[in-house]
XYZ file of C-alpha atoms in Angstrom:
176
model
C 11.493 8.765 -23.667
C 8.481 6.447 -23.770
C 9.065 5.573 -20.118
C 8.857 9.275 -19.224
C 5.634 9.664 -21.225
C 4.126 6.587 -19.562
C 5.042 7.970 -16.143
C 3.585 11.361 -17.024
C 0.346 9.782 -18.237
C 0.049 7.796 -15.021
C 0.699 10.921 -12.969
C -1.931 12.911 -14.868
C -4.545 10.181 -14.396
C -3.734 9.684 -10.701
C -3.707 13.393 -9.916
C -6.892 13.971 -11.905
C -8.799 11.251 -10.050
C -7.415 12.235 -6.659
C -8.065 15.936 -7.140
C -11.573 15.295 -8.506
C -12.533 13.260 -5.444
C -10.864 15.739 -3.085
C -12.576 18.669 -4.834
C -15.998 17.065 -4.516
C -15.311 16.391 -0.824
C -14.104 19.966 -0.234
C -17.174 21.336 -1.995
C -19.500 19.056 -0.012
C -17.942 20.165 3.249
C -17.912 23.822 2.261
C -21.528 23.853 0.993
C -22.801 21.912 4.007
C -20.956 24.130 6.468
C -22.110 27.289 4.702
C -25.755 26.126 4.658
C -25.581 25.126 8.320
C -24.002 28.398 9.456
C -26.455 30.572 7.514
C -29.562 28.376 7.918
C -29.824 28.451 4.128
C -31.639 25.386 2.813
C -32.295 26.639 -0.738
C -29.951 24.078 -2.343
C -32.054 21.037 -3.265
C -30.723 17.497 -3.269
C -30.519 17.547 -7.078
C -28.761 20.907 -7.069
C -26.373 19.660 -4.403
C -25.501 16.588 -6.502
C -24.988 18.762 -9.583
C -22.706 21.053 -7.574
C -20.604 18.095 -6.435
C -20.300 16.671 -9.958
C -19.326 19.997 -11.514
C -16.894 20.724 -8.696
C -15.369 17.248 -8.979
C -14.928 17.645 -12.735
C -13.370 21.087 -12.316
C -10.909 19.839 -9.703
C -10.147 16.806 -11.899
C -9.225 19.155 -14.764
C -7.042 21.267 -12.457
C -5.491 18.045 -11.121
C -4.684 16.954 -14.677
C -3.081 20.357 -15.348
C -1.062 20.099 -12.153
C -0.104 16.495 -12.922
C 1.305 17.637 -16.260
C 3.229 20.420 -14.514
C 4.521 17.994 -11.878
C 5.665 15.537 -14.544
C 7.462 18.324 -16.400
C 9.141 19.564 -13.205
C 10.235 16.029 -12.334
C 11.465 15.288 -15.866
C 13.644 18.391 -15.812
C 14.595 18.709 -12.157
C 15.028 15.056 -11.185
C 15.817 13.417 -14.509
C 18.787 11.416 -13.253
C 17.347 10.445 -9.871
C 15.919 6.995 -9.088
C 12.671 6.640 -7.158
C 14.390 5.049 -4.188
C 16.814 7.968 -3.812
C 14.315 10.837 -4.101
C 14.036 13.012 -1.015
C 10.567 13.759 0.334
C 11.254 17.481 0.787
C 12.278 17.963 -2.860
C 9.410 15.800 -4.084
C 6.750 17.778 -2.203
C 8.398 21.026 -3.298
C 7.801 19.978 -6.916
C 4.240 19.044 -5.923
C 3.659 22.463 -4.351
C 5.044 24.212 -7.447
C 2.842 22.080 -9.705
C -0.202 22.782 -7.542
C 0.531 26.509 -7.609
C 0.890 26.559 -11.401
C -2.843 26.710 -12.187
C -3.796 29.474 -9.728
C -0.772 31.539 -10.794
C -1.659 31.240 -14.498
C -5.314 32.005 -13.696
C -4.244 35.067 -11.687
C -2.059 36.356 -14.538
C -4.875 35.840 -17.055
C -7.311 37.499 -14.670
C -5.096 40.591 -14.499
C -4.824 40.647 -18.298
C -8.594 40.257 -18.814
C -10.343 42.792 -16.549
C -13.835 41.446 -17.256
C -13.152 38.304 -15.180
C -14.156 38.207 -11.503
C -11.295 39.013 -9.125
C -11.994 37.012 -5.978
C -11.031 33.661 -4.531
C -7.403 33.464 -5.655
C -5.989 33.122 -2.156
C -8.272 30.197 -1.376
C -7.629 28.541 -4.733
C -3.884 28.956 -4.296
C -3.943 27.420 -0.804
C -6.127 24.468 -1.848
C -4.126 23.717 -5.001
C -0.749 23.939 -3.263
C -2.065 21.707 -0.471
C -3.396 19.145 -2.944
C -0.110 19.273 -4.868
C 1.886 18.543 -1.722
C -0.452 15.704 -0.702
C -0.454 14.210 -4.207
C 3.337 14.251 -4.451
C 3.777 12.759 -0.981
C 1.244 10.019 -1.746
C 2.938 9.208 -5.056
C 6.337 8.877 -3.421
C 4.911 6.738 -0.625
C 3.188 4.421 -3.093
C 6.264 4.219 -5.331
C 8.538 3.383 -2.415
C 6.083 0.828 -1.060
C 5.782 -1.052 -4.336
C 7.720 -4.290 -4.216
C 10.701 -4.666 -6.489
C 10.251 -7.467 -9.022
C 12.483 -10.418 -8.312
C 13.795 -13.133 -10.533
C 12.174 -15.743 -8.273
C 8.701 -14.455 -9.246
C 9.244 -15.218 -12.942
C 8.226 -18.532 -14.495
C 10.907 -21.097 -15.314
C 12.705 -20.410 -18.580
C 11.512 -16.794 -18.781
C 15.067 -15.498 -18.603
C 16.895 -18.006 -20.734
C 19.517 -16.133 -22.721
C 19.478 -13.043 -20.451
C 21.991 -11.886 -17.856
C 20.366 -10.142 -14.918
C 22.337 -7.453 -13.082
C 22.656 -7.474 -9.327
C 19.894 -4.941 -8.718
C 17.415 -6.691 -11.084
C 16.663 -3.441 -12.938
C 19.006 -3.568 -15.871
C 19.163 -6.456 -18.291
C 21.363 -7.156 -21.232
C 21.216 -9.810 -23.885
C 23.694 -12.597 -23.246
C 26.208 -13.231 -25.948
C 26.443 -16.992 -26.337
């Protein structure tokens, strides 16, 4: 159970950082392109920086939400699957579902609360699903690229009294 919580915490942090940086970059590109196309130069340098910070923080919060959803989907849907046997298509499907979770909940709340503005859901859905897919694919790539620990890397005497299984993942206390 603690291993699952540790994995979920790592996922939330990674997705939050990644989504925050991606959100600031998307906002920078969008604001710059919009200003260039409309010849609108009203946004000052300070206002532009504030926009990027707020956008980055918002996307970081949405990334944390989606990271929690992704961890929950993985804990339920892939609970008996090892990292090295996960399929990319299933992994990115969970990422897309996790990315879609925030815009879908926001859309439902928006329909329930008529005083909220009703625009931008299509764009938010597309961006969040795209970031969910990219985040999941990156996580799987990083996890598969991480080297497996080997017994040779451990200092002498570190394993005295332990029997190591053939795949170096499971250990059991030797009975001597």
